[in-house]
Each structure stands twice: as structure tokens, then as C-alpha cells.
Amino acid sequence: MTTNKIIVGNWKMNPASLEKAQTVFKGIEAGLKKNKKVTAVICPSFVHIAPLSKTKNRKTLIGAQDIFPETKGSFTGEVSVEMLKDLDVSHIIIGHSERRKLGESDALINQKILLALKYKLTPIFCIGET
């Protein structure tokens, strides 16, 4: 599929319910039918990735809002790249200004980018935000 544009939607912590997330997702899918030169990547909250990734016949790609830089271990609340691969995630937002405000360093962001690339996921590297 040849596309001219990629549109990425970072849903952050929205919407609150799965039902609403599915409704918005279906609306995006319907809109994509009208424009074959646009690829959409939706980055929902982690709790909505699994059900949205299982949507049949979807044209929209699923992305993640972050990854943890380790593939295994005791890291409460974190999500590994292997978990995301299993859910058919194709893109990962890395280095978002909100994460940087929480203390993410350039070195940590680099680790995440290298890990995403190692697992053949497309990193969406955020720069220039304040």
C-alpha cells in the first residue's frame, strides 16, 4: 500500500470506556475508506490496545504510547516490547514531552528507540515539544 501521509493519534488517557474507544476507532476506519492515501496510527491507552488490535479487517495501525526499556523482569505497571508485538502494535511513541517531565533522559529514550528497532517496530520519536 502506497501512502502519502501518516496521521498519528495519541489518545493519552482518552476515552475512558472501551465502548467509546471502539466507536471512535470505527469512525476513523470509516473515514479512511474515503482517502486511500492516508495511513492512520492510533495510540490508545494501554488498556484499549488489545481489544482494538483484535478488530477484524482493520486498516488502521495500532501504536503504543510508550515502552519499558527491558524485555522481562519485575517492573510493576510497565509494558514490554514483546507484549506489544504480541498485540500487533506497529509503532511506539518515544520521548514525549510528558514522559520527559517525569524524568526520562536522552539515554533512556535512546534505549527505547534501539529496543523498538530491534523488534522491528517503528519508533515515533518526539522532539521539540515544551
PDB file of N, CA, C and O in Angstrom, residues 36-75:
ATOM      1  N   LYS A  36      -7.562   6.820   0.435  1.00  0.00           N
ATOM      2  CA  LYS A  36      -6.638   5.681   0.388  1.00  0.00           C
ATOM      3  C   LYS A  36      -5.176   6.108   0.528  1.00  0.00           C
ATOM      4  O   LYS A  36      -4.308   5.273   0.686  1.00  0.00           O
ATOM      5  N   LYS A  37      -4.882   7.415   0.465  1.00  0.00           N
ATOM      6  CA  LYS A  37      -3.501   7.882   0.529  1.00  0.00           C
ATOM      7  C   LYS A  37      -3.083   8.272   1.936  1.00  0.00           C
ATOM      8  O   LYS A  37      -2.035   8.862   2.128  1.00  0.00           O
ATOM      9  N   VAL A  38      -3.904   7.945   2.918  1.00  0.00           N
ATOM     10  CA  VAL A  38      -3.595   8.271   4.312  1.00  0.00           C
ATOM     11  C   VAL A  38      -3.569   6.987   5.127  1.00  0.00           C
ATOM     12  O   VAL A  38      -4.458   6.141   5.008  1.00  0.00           O
ATOM     13  N   THR A  39      -2.534   6.851   5.925  1.00  0.00           N
ATOM     14  CA  THR A  39      -2.459   5.759   6.890  1.00  0.00           C
ATOM     15  C   THR A  39      -2.629   6.364   8.270  1.00  0.00           C
ATOM     16  O   THR A  39      -1.988   7.367   8.589  1.00  0.00           O
ATOM     17  N   ALA A  40      -3.485   5.773   9.055  1.00  0.00           N
ATOM     18  CA  ALA A  40      -3.692   6.252  10.426  1.00  0.00           C
ATOM     19  C   ALA A  40      -3.046   5.274  11.402  1.00  0.00           C
ATOM     20  O   ALA A  40      -3.141   4.056  11.247  1.00  0.00           O
ATOM     21  N   VAL A  41      -2.376   5.826  12.407  1.00  0.00           N
ATOM     22  CA  VAL A  41      -1.823   5.058  13.510  1.00  0.00           C
ATOM     23  C   VAL A  41      -2.484   5.595  14.764  1.00  0.00           C
ATOM     24  O   VAL A  41      -2.347   6.778  15.092  1.00  0.00           O
ATOM     25  N   ILE A  42      -3.225   4.759  15.438  1.00  0.00           N
ATOM     26  CA  ILE A  42      -3.906   5.147  16.672  1.00  0.00           C
ATOM     27  C   ILE A  42      -3.116   4.596  17.850  1.00  0.00           C
ATOM     28  O   ILE A  42      -2.816   3.406  17.905  1.00  0.00           O
ATOM     29  N   CYS A  43      -2.795   5.474  18.791  1.00  0.00           N
ATOM     30  CA  CYS A  43      -2.067   5.093  20.002  1.00  0.00           C
ATOM     31  C   CYS A  43      -2.998   5.274  21.195  1.00  0.00           C
ATOM     32  O   CYS A  43      -3.002   6.333  21.839  1.00  0.00           O
ATOM     33  N   PRO A  44      -3.810   4.255  21.475  1.00  0.00           N
ATOM     34  CA  PRO A  44      -4.746   4.368  22.595  1.00  0.00           C
ATOM     35  C   PRO A  44      -4.047   4.100  23.922  1.00  0.00           C
ATOM     36  O   PRO A  44      -2.865   3.738  23.947  1.00  0.00           O
ATOM     37  N   SER A  45      -4.786   4.260  24.999  1.00  0.00           N
ATOM     38  CA  SER A  45      -4.233   3.883  26.300  1.00  0.00           C
ATOM     39  C   SER A  45      -3.954   2.375  26.269  1.00  0.00           C
ATOM     40  O   SER A  45      -4.540   1.634  25.479  1.00  0.00           O
ATOM     41  N   PHE A  46      -3.049   1.924  27.124  1.00  0.00           N
ATOM     42  CA  PHE A  46      -2.661   0.516  27.111  1.00  0.00           C
ATOM     43  C   PHE A  46      -3.848  -0.427  27.268  1.00  0.00           C
ATOM     44  O   PHE A  46      -3.891  -1.477  26.644  1.00  0.00           O
ATOM     45  N   VAL A  47      -4.828  -0.065  28.087  1.00  0.00           N
ATOM     46  CA  VAL A  47      -5.948  -0.978  28.331  1.00  0.00           C
ATOM     47  C   VAL A  47      -6.823  -1.174  27.095  1.00  0.00           C
ATOM     48  O   VAL A  47      -7.561  -2.159  27.013  1.00  0.00           O
ATOM     49  N   HIS A  48      -6.731  -0.269  26.116  1.00  0.00           N
ATOM     50  CA  HIS A  48      -7.552  -0.410  24.914  1.00  0.00           C
ATOM     51  C   HIS A  48      -6.798  -1.012  23.728  1.00  0.00           C
ATOM     52  O   HIS A  48      -7.399  -1.298  22.699  1.00  0.00           O
ATOM     53  N   ILE A  49      -5.507  -1.218  23.874  1.00  0.00           N
ATOM     54  CA  ILE A  49      -4.739  -1.768  22.750  1.00  0.00           C
ATOM     55  C   ILE A  49      -5.236  -3.161  22.363  1.00  0.00           C
ATOM     56  O   ILE A  49      -5.497  -3.430  21.188  1.00  0.00           O
ATOM     57  N   ALA A  50      -5.360  -4.051  23.320  1.00  0.00           N
ATOM     58  CA  ALA A  50      -5.736  -5.440  22.992  1.00  0.00           C
ATOM     59  C   ALA A  50      -7.080  -5.530  22.271  1.00  0.00           C
ATOM     60  O   ALA A  50      -7.153  -6.142  21.198  1.00  0.00           O
ATOM     61  N   PRO A  51      -8.155  -4.948  22.797  1.00  0.00           N
ATOM     62  CA  PRO A  51      -9.425  -5.097  22.076  1.00  0.00           C
ATOM     63  C   PRO A  51      -9.423  -4.405  20.705  1.00  0.00           C
ATOM     64  O   PRO A  51     -10.007  -4.928  19.758  1.00  0.00           O
ATOM     65  N   LEU A  52      -8.769  -3.254  20.587  1.00  0.00           N
ATOM     66  CA  LEU A  52      -8.753  -2.579  19.289  1.00  0.00           C
ATOM     67  C   LEU A  52      -7.891  -3.335  18.286  1.00  0.00           C
ATOM     68  O   LEU A  52      -8.212  -3.367  17.100  1.00  0.00           O
ATOM     69  N   SER A  53      -6.825  -3.958  18.746  1.00  0.00           N
ATOM     70  CA  SER A  53      -5.960  -4.695  17.820  1.00  0.00           C
ATOM     71  C   SER A  53      -6.648  -5.945  17.280  1.00  0.00           C
ATOM     72  O   SER A  53      -6.250  -6.470  16.249  1.00  0.00           O
ATOM     73  N   LYS A  54      -7.676  -6.396  17.957  1.00  0.00           N
ATOM     74  CA  LYS A  54      -8.409  -7.584  17.518  1.00  0.00           C
ATOM     75  C   LYS A  54      -9.595  -7.247  16.605  1.00  0.00           C
ATOM     76  O   LYS A  54     -10.316  -8.135  16.173  1.00  0.00           O
ATOM     77  N   THR A  55      -9.776  -5.969  16.292  1.00  0.00           N
ATOM     78  CA  THR A  55     -10.841  -5.553  15.380  1.00  0.00           C
ATOM     79  C   THR A  55     -10.606  -6.200  14.024  1.00  0.00           C
ATOM     80  O   THR A  55      -9.522  -6.097  13.458  1.00  0.00           O
ATOM     81  N   LYS A  56     -11.617  -6.879  13.508  1.00  0.00           N
ATOM     82  CA  LYS A  56     -11.470  -7.597  12.246  1.00  0.00           C
ATOM     83  C   LYS A  56     -11.408  -6.632  11.068  1.00  0.00           C
ATOM     84  O   LYS A  56     -12.084  -5.626  11.050  1.00  0.00           O
ATOM     85  N   ASN A  57     -10.612  -6.989  10.098  1.00  0.00           N
ATOM     86  CA  ASN A  57     -10.491  -6.247   8.840  1.00  0.00           C
ATOM     87  C   ASN A  57     -10.109  -4.786   9.038  1.00  0.00           C
ATOM     88  O   ASN A  57     -10.490  -3.937   8.253  1.00  0.00           O
ATOM     89  N   ARG A  58      -9.349  -4.499  10.058  1.00  0.00           N
ATOM     90  CA  ARG A  58      -8.998  -3.097  10.299  1.00  0.00           C
ATOM     91  C   ARG A  58      -7.913  -2.639   9.335  1.00  0.00           C
ATOM     92  O   ARG A  58      -7.051  -3.402   8.927  1.00  0.00           O
ATOM     93  N   LYS A  59      -7.989  -1.380   8.977  1.00  0.00           N
ATOM     94  CA  LYS A  59      -6.986  -0.752   8.124  1.00  0.00           C
ATOM     95  C   LYS A  59      -6.095   0.177   8.948  1.00  0.00           C
ATOM     96  O   LYS A  59      -5.028   0.563   8.514  1.00  0.00           O
ATOM     97  N   THR A  60      -6.555   0.530  10.129  1.00  0.00           N
ATOM     98  CA  THR A  60      -5.821   1.430  10.998  1.00  0.00           C
ATOM     99  C   THR A  60      -4.750   0.658  11.759  1.00  0.00           C
ATOM    100  O   THR A  60      -5.008  -0.420  12.282  1.00  0.00           O
ATOM    101  N   LEU A  61      -3.565   1.227  11.837  1.00  0.00           N
ATOM    102  CA  LEU A  61      -2.482   0.611  12.601  1.00  0.00           C
ATOM    103  C   LEU A  61      -2.616   0.990  14.069  1.00  0.00           C
ATOM    104  O   LEU A  61      -3.152   2.042  14.405  1.00  0.00           O
ATOM    105  N   ILE A  62      -2.118   0.119  14.926  1.00  0.00           N
ATOM    106  CA  ILE A  62      -2.169   0.359  16.366  1.00  0.00           C
ATOM    107  C   ILE A  62      -0.763   0.676  16.853  1.00  0.00           C
ATOM    108  O   ILE A  62       0.197  -0.034  16.541  1.00  0.00           O
ATOM    109  N   GLY A  63      -0.670   1.747  17.612  1.00  0.00           N
ATOM    110  CA  GLY A  63       0.599   2.130  18.211  1.00  0.00           C
ATOM    111  C   GLY A  63       0.476   2.139  19.726  1.00  0.00           C
ATOM    112  O   GLY A  63      -0.620   2.053  20.273  1.00  0.00           O
ATOM    113  N   ALA A  64       1.612   2.257  20.390  1.00  0.00           N
ATOM    114  CA  ALA A  64       1.639   2.336  21.851  1.00  0.00           C
ATOM    115  C   ALA A  64       2.198   3.696  22.254  1.00  0.00           C
ATOM    116  O   ALA A  64       2.956   4.314  21.510  1.00  0.00           O
ATOM    117  N   GLN A  65       1.828   4.137  23.435  1.00  0.00           N
ATOM    118  CA  GLN A  65       2.244   5.450  23.916  1.00  0.00           C
ATOM    119  C   GLN A  65       3.619   5.430  24.586  1.00  0.00           C
ATOM    120  O   GLN A  65       4.180   6.491  24.843  1.00  0.00           O
ATOM    121  N   ASP A  66       4.149   4.255  24.844  1.00  0.00           N
ATOM    122  CA  ASP A  66       5.454   4.145  25.491  1.00  0.00           C
ATOM    123  C   ASP A  66       5.809   2.664  25.598  1.00  0.00           C
ATOM    124  O   ASP A  66       4.955   1.799  25.399  1.00  0.00           O
ATOM    125  N   ILE A  67       7.072   2.386  25.891  1.00  0.00           N
ATOM    126  CA  ILE A  67       7.512   1.033  26.238  1.00  0.00           C
ATOM    127  C   ILE A  67       8.508   1.144  27.381  1.00  0.00           C
ATOM    128  O   ILE A  67       9.096   2.197  27.602  1.00  0.00           O
ATOM    129  N   PHE A  68       8.688   0.041  28.058  1.00  0.00           N
ATOM    130  CA  PHE A  68       9.717  -0.032  29.080  1.00  0.00           C
ATOM    131  C   PHE A  68      10.988  -0.541  28.402  1.00  0.00           C
ATOM    132  O   PHE A  68      10.912  -1.377  27.495  1.00  0.00           O
ATOM    133  N   PRO A  69      12.168  -0.066  28.800  1.00  0.00           N
ATOM    134  CA  PRO A  69      13.394  -0.439  28.087  1.00  0.00           C
ATOM    135  C   PRO A  69      13.910  -1.850  28.372  1.00  0.00           C
ATOM    136  O   PRO A  69      14.934  -2.241  27.821  1.00  0.00           O
ATOM    137  N   GLU A  70      13.234  -2.612  29.202  1.00  0.00           N
ATOM    138  CA  GLU A  70      13.619  -4.004  29.468  1.00  0.00           C
ATOM    139  C   GLU A  70      12.565  -4.918  28.864  1.00  0.00           C
ATOM    140  O   GLU A  70      11.388  -4.578  28.804  1.00  0.00           O
ATOM    141  N   THR A  71      12.971  -6.118  28.442  1.00  0.00           N
ATOM    142  CA  THR A  71      12.010  -7.050  27.849  1.00  0.00           C
ATOM    143  C   THR A  71      11.349  -7.965  28.865  1.00  0.00           C
ATOM    144  O   THR A  71      10.267  -8.482  28.609  1.00  0.00           O
ATOM    145  N   LYS A  72      11.980  -8.146  30.007  1.00  0.00           N
ATOM    146  CA  LYS A  72      11.432  -9.039  31.038  1.00  0.00           C
ATOM    147  C   LYS A  72      11.832  -8.504  32.406  1.00  0.00           C
ATOM    148  O   LYS A  72      12.784  -7.743  32.538  1.00  0.00           O
ATOM    149  N   GLY A  73      11.107  -8.955  33.429  1.00  0.00           N
ATOM    150  CA  GLY A  73      11.515  -8.605  34.785  1.00  0.00           C
ATOM    151  C   GLY A  73      10.371  -8.140  35.652  1.00  0.00           C
ATOM    152  O   GLY A  73       9.219  -8.079  35.233  1.00  0.00           O
ATOM    153  N   SER A  74      10.711  -7.806  36.867  1.00  0.00           N
ATOM    154  CA  SER A  74       9.739  -7.356  37.867  1.00  0.00           C
ATOM    155  C   SER A  74       9.638  -5.833  37.810  1.00  0.00           C
ATOM    156  O   SER A  74      10.322  -5.124  38.549  1.00  0.00           O
ATOM    157  N   PHE A  75       8.808  -5.337  36.918  1.00  0.00           N
ATOM    158  CA  PHE A  75       8.650  -3.896  36.729  1.00  0.00           C
ATOM    159  C   PHE A  75       7.160  -3.564  36.749  1.00  0.00           C
ATOM    160  O   PHE A  75       6.518  -3.455  35.702  1.00  0.00           O
TER     161      PHE A  75
END
